[in-house]
Amino acid sequence: MQSLVLATEPLPAEVWERIGLAGRETFSDHRHLIVYGQRTADDRLVFGGRGAPYRWGSSTALRQRAADRVHAALRATVAEMLPALEGVPFPYAWGGALGIARDWHASVGFDARTGIGWAGGYVGDGVTTTNLAGRTLRDLILGEDTALTTLPWVGHRSRRWEPEPLRWAGANAGLRAMAIADREERITGRESLVARAMSPLMGGH
């Protein structure tokens, strides 16, 4: 799947006073189509989220038209969340692919017989998770029995994704359903029936 991102130029102190985030907190909300943001060390606002369609065969390529559409939606979303950003340009926009395990469960492991280790499936939470994975792999490779090597993700094996065209149809139907669920909840003010129906299928449990 793709995650797309926007960034401002460094913002002046008076804008940050209106926005907040004095501690450079990361932020999101409870919408179904994931969004996230953070104040950077050089006082930019970075804001990103999902929404670009899954491409056949797990291709990591991203069509420009799809990227432009998602970036426009992200600009509208962040302006809605942080009204102090009204009129503030986001001159930087980019995106990239991330890996998602079928059960949305990250894993780390080491096969002592082959000497092959693995870590992945972070679903966009890799900044801190890779650090933990690296330290866990170190203990596994050295054969040390530590608190890290007993964590539930050690040796976890996610089931395989469905073959195409089921994977393409399911992933894109899920994206569309989450966008519909967000609109439904904005209109009704209640938990989305669409999201409730899709939840078991999206998590793969």
Short mmCIF file of C-alpha atoms in Angstrom, two decimals:
data_model
loop_
_atom_site.label_atom_id
_atom_site.label_comp_id
_atom_site.label_asym_id
_atom_site.label_seq_id
_atom_site.Cartn_x
_atom_site.Cartn_y
_atom_site.Cartn_z
CA MET A 1 0.00 0.00 0.00
CA GLN A 2 1.02 3.62 -0.42
CA SER A 3 1.47 6.33 2.18
CA LEU A 4 1.61 9.92 0.95
CA VAL A 5 3.00 12.98 2.73
CA LEU A 6 2.94 16.79 2.62
CA ALA A 7 5.28 19.32 4.26
CA THR A 8 5.28 23.07 4.80
CA GLU A 9 8.21 25.43 4.85
CA PRO A 10 9.39 26.22 8.42
CA LEU A 11 6.49 28.02 10.13
CA PRO A 12 6.91 31.16 12.27
CA ALA A 13 6.46 31.04 16.03
CA GLU A 14 3.09 32.83 15.95
CA VAL A 15 1.63 30.12 13.70
CA TRP A 16 2.90 27.41 16.03
CA GLU A 17 1.35 29.25 18.98
CA ARG A 18 -2.03 28.90 17.28
CA ILE A 19 -1.46 25.28 16.26
CA GLY A 20 0.18 24.03 19.46
CA LEU A 21 2.36 20.90 19.35
CA ALA A 22 5.01 22.60 21.51
CA GLY A 23 6.45 19.20 22.38
CA ARG A 24 6.58 18.13 18.71
CA GLU A 25 3.88 15.54 19.39
CA THR A 26 2.73 13.26 16.61
CA PHE A 27 -1.02 13.39 16.04
CA SER A 28 -3.84 11.62 14.27
CA ASP A 29 -7.54 11.11 14.84
CA HIS A 30 -9.95 8.20 14.81
CA ARG A 31 -10.93 8.25 11.15
CA HIS A 32 -10.75 4.95 9.28
CA LEU A 33 -8.60 6.16 6.37
CA ILE A 34 -5.43 6.75 8.40
CA VAL A 35 -3.83 10.21 8.67
CA TYR A 36 -0.87 11.38 10.78
CA GLY A 37 1.19 14.50 11.36
CA GLN A 38 4.09 15.96 13.30
CA ARG A 39 6.01 19.16 13.91
CA THR A 40 9.59 18.65 12.74
CA ALA A 41 12.82 19.75 14.41
CA ASP A 42 13.09 22.67 11.95
CA ASP A 43 9.46 23.78 12.58
CA ARG A 44 7.77 22.40 9.48
CA LEU A 45 4.46 20.60 9.66
CA VAL A 46 4.54 17.18 8.01
CA PHE A 47 1.17 15.53 7.37
CA GLY A 48 0.40 12.28 5.59
CA GLY A 49 -2.04 9.47 5.12
CA ARG A 50 -3.44 6.64 3.06
CA GLY A 51 -5.86 6.68 0.16
CA ALA A 52 -3.89 5.80 -2.99
CA PRO A 53 -5.19 2.62 -4.64
CA TYR A 54 -3.42 -0.71 -4.37
CA ARG A 55 -1.77 -1.67 -7.66
CA TRP A 56 -2.00 -5.11 -9.24
CA GLY A 57 0.67 -7.59 -8.18
CA SER A 58 1.77 -5.46 -5.21
CA SER A 59 3.49 -3.01 -7.53
CA THR A 60 5.24 -0.22 -5.62
CA ALA A 61 4.73 2.26 -8.49
CA LEU A 62 2.39 5.18 -7.86
CA ARG A 63 0.52 6.92 -10.66
CA GLN A 64 0.82 10.71 -10.61
CA ARG A 65 -2.93 11.23 -10.97
CA ALA A 66 -3.61 9.09 -7.90
CA ALA A 67 -0.88 10.87 -5.93
CA ASP A 68 -2.25 14.30 -6.85
CA ARG A 69 -5.75 13.27 -5.76
CA VAL A 70 -4.55 11.98 -2.38
CA HIS A 71 -2.30 14.99 -1.77
CA ALA A 72 -5.26 17.30 -2.45
CA ALA A 73 -7.38 15.32 0.02
CA LEU A 74 -4.61 15.53 2.62
CA ARG A 75 -4.42 19.32 2.21
CA ALA A 76 -8.16 19.58 2.82
CA THR A 77 -7.98 17.22 5.82
CA VAL A 78 -5.15 19.01 7.61
CA ALA A 79 -6.84 22.38 7.06
CA GLU A 80 -9.99 20.93 8.63
CA MET A 81 -8.05 19.52 11.59
CA LEU A 82 -5.85 22.60 12.13
CA PRO A 83 -7.69 25.77 11.04
CA ALA A 84 -4.60 27.85 11.92
CA LEU A 85 -3.05 26.46 8.72
CA GLU A 86 -5.56 28.26 6.49
CA GLY A 87 -3.61 29.78 3.59
CA VAL A 88 -0.34 28.07 4.56
CA PRO A 89 1.15 26.35 1.48
CA PHE A 90 2.47 22.79 1.43
CA PRO A 91 5.14 23.04 -1.28
CA TYR A 92 6.53 19.55 -0.68
CA ALA A 93 4.63 16.38 -1.50
CA TRP A 94 5.87 12.81 -1.86
CA GLY A 95 4.95 9.23 -1.07
CA GLY A 96 6.05 5.65 -1.10
CA ALA A 97 5.09 2.04 -0.59
CA LEU A 98 4.92 0.24 2.73
CA GLY A 99 4.48 -3.44 3.48
CA ILE A 100 1.42 -4.78 5.27
CA ALA A 101 1.19 -8.31 6.60
CA ARG A 102 -2.12 -10.09 6.01
CA ASP A 103 -2.97 -9.95 9.72
CA TRP A 104 -1.42 -6.47 10.23
CA HIS A 105 1.03 -8.13 12.65
CA ALA A 106 4.72 -7.14 12.52
CA SER A 107 7.21 -9.95 13.04
CA VAL A 108 10.87 -10.64 13.71
CA GLY A 109 12.69 -13.96 13.69
CA PHE A 110 15.89 -15.87 13.12
CA ASP A 111 16.47 -19.36 11.71
CA ALA A 112 19.66 -20.64 13.35
CA ARG A 113 19.86 -23.53 10.86
CA THR A 114 20.05 -21.31 7.77
CA GLY A 115 21.42 -18.17 9.42
CA ILE A 116 18.59 -16.13 7.92
CA GLY A 117 16.81 -13.50 9.99
CA TRP A 118 13.83 -11.34 9.13
CA ALA A 119 11.94 -8.33 10.41
CA GLY A 120 9.07 -6.42 8.86
CA GLY A 121 5.35 -5.87 8.47
CA TYR A 122 5.45 -2.57 10.38
CA VAL A 123 2.36 -1.15 8.59
CA GLY A 124 3.78 2.38 8.68
CA ASP A 125 4.97 2.25 12.30
CA GLY A 126 8.56 1.38 11.43
CA VAL A 127 10.40 4.40 12.85
CA THR A 128 10.51 2.99 16.37
CA THR A 129 9.64 -0.62 15.55
CA THR A 130 12.76 -1.14 13.43
CA ASN A 131 14.89 -0.12 16.41
CA LEU A 132 13.18 -2.74 18.57
CA ALA A 133 13.45 -5.30 15.77
CA GLY A 134 17.18 -4.68 15.39
CA ARG A 135 17.84 -5.17 19.09
CA THR A 136 15.67 -8.29 19.11
CA LEU A 137 17.49 -9.74 16.08
CA ARG A 138 20.80 -9.13 17.81
CA ASP A 139 19.71 -11.24 20.80
CA LEU A 140 18.28 -13.97 18.56
CA ILE A 141 21.44 -14.16 16.45
CA LEU A 142 23.66 -14.36 19.54
CA GLY A 143 21.38 -17.01 21.01
CA GLU A 144 20.65 -14.96 24.11
CA ASP A 145 17.45 -15.53 26.08
CA THR A 146 16.25 -12.00 26.92
CA ALA A 147 13.02 -10.13 27.52
CA LEU A 148 13.08 -9.11 23.84
CA THR A 149 13.29 -12.65 22.50
CA THR A 150 10.11 -13.64 24.37
CA LEU A 151 7.96 -10.87 22.84
CA PRO A 152 4.87 -12.20 21.01
CA TRP A 153 6.03 -11.01 17.58
CA VAL A 154 9.17 -13.19 17.68
CA GLY A 155 8.71 -16.06 15.24
CA HIS A 156 5.23 -14.89 14.26
CA ARG A 157 4.18 -15.98 10.76
CA SER A 158 1.38 -14.10 9.03
CA ARG A 159 -0.73 -16.03 6.57
CA ARG A 160 -0.24 -15.25 2.89
CA TRP A 161 -2.29 -12.65 1.09
CA GLU A 162 -4.94 -13.89 -1.32
CA PRO A 163 -3.81 -14.33 -4.96
CA GLU A 164 -4.72 -11.82 -7.65
CA PRO A 165 -7.33 -10.72 -8.61
CA LEU A 166 -8.75 -11.25 -5.10
CA ARG A 167 -5.94 -9.22 -3.51
CA TRP A 168 -6.47 -6.28 -5.88
CA ALA A 169 -10.25 -6.33 -5.47
CA GLY A 170 -10.15 -6.73 -1.69
CA ALA A 171 -7.50 -4.09 -0.98
CA ASN A 172 -9.16 -1.46 -3.12
CA ALA A 173 -12.63 -2.31 -1.83
CA GLY A 174 -11.26 -1.88 1.69
CA LEU A 175 -9.81 1.54 0.88
CA ARG A 176 -13.07 2.68 -0.66
CA ALA A 177 -15.09 1.30 2.25
CA MET A 178 -12.95 3.18 4.80
CA ALA A 179 -13.43 6.46 2.89
CA ILE A 180 -17.19 5.81 2.83
CA ALA A 181 -17.15 4.99 6.55
CA ASP A 182 -15.47 8.32 7.35
CA ARG A 183 -18.11 10.21 5.37
CA GLU A 184 -20.88 8.20 7.02
CA GLU A 185 -19.61 9.05 10.51
CA ARG A 186 -19.23 12.76 9.67
CA ILE A 187 -22.86 12.85 8.54
CA THR A 188 -24.46 10.65 11.21
CA GLY A 189 -22.19 11.25 14.20
CA ARG A 190 -22.37 7.52 14.92
CA GLU A 191 -20.08 4.53 14.41
CA SER A 192 -20.06 3.47 10.77
CA LEU A 193 -21.95 0.32 9.86
CA VAL A 194 -19.66 -0.02 6.81
CA ALA A 195 -16.54 0.03 9.00
CA ARG A 196 -18.06 -2.50 11.41
CA ALA A 197 -18.85 -4.86 8.55
CA MET A 198 -15.39 -4.49 6.98
CA SER A 199 -13.34 -4.72 10.18
CA PRO A 200 -13.01 -8.54 10.30
CA LEU A 201 -11.96 -8.60 6.64
CA MET A 202 -9.40 -5.79 6.97
CA GLY A 203 -7.64 -7.24 9.98
CA GLY A 204 -7.47 -10.77 8.66
CA HIS A 205 -8.10 -12.35 12.09
#
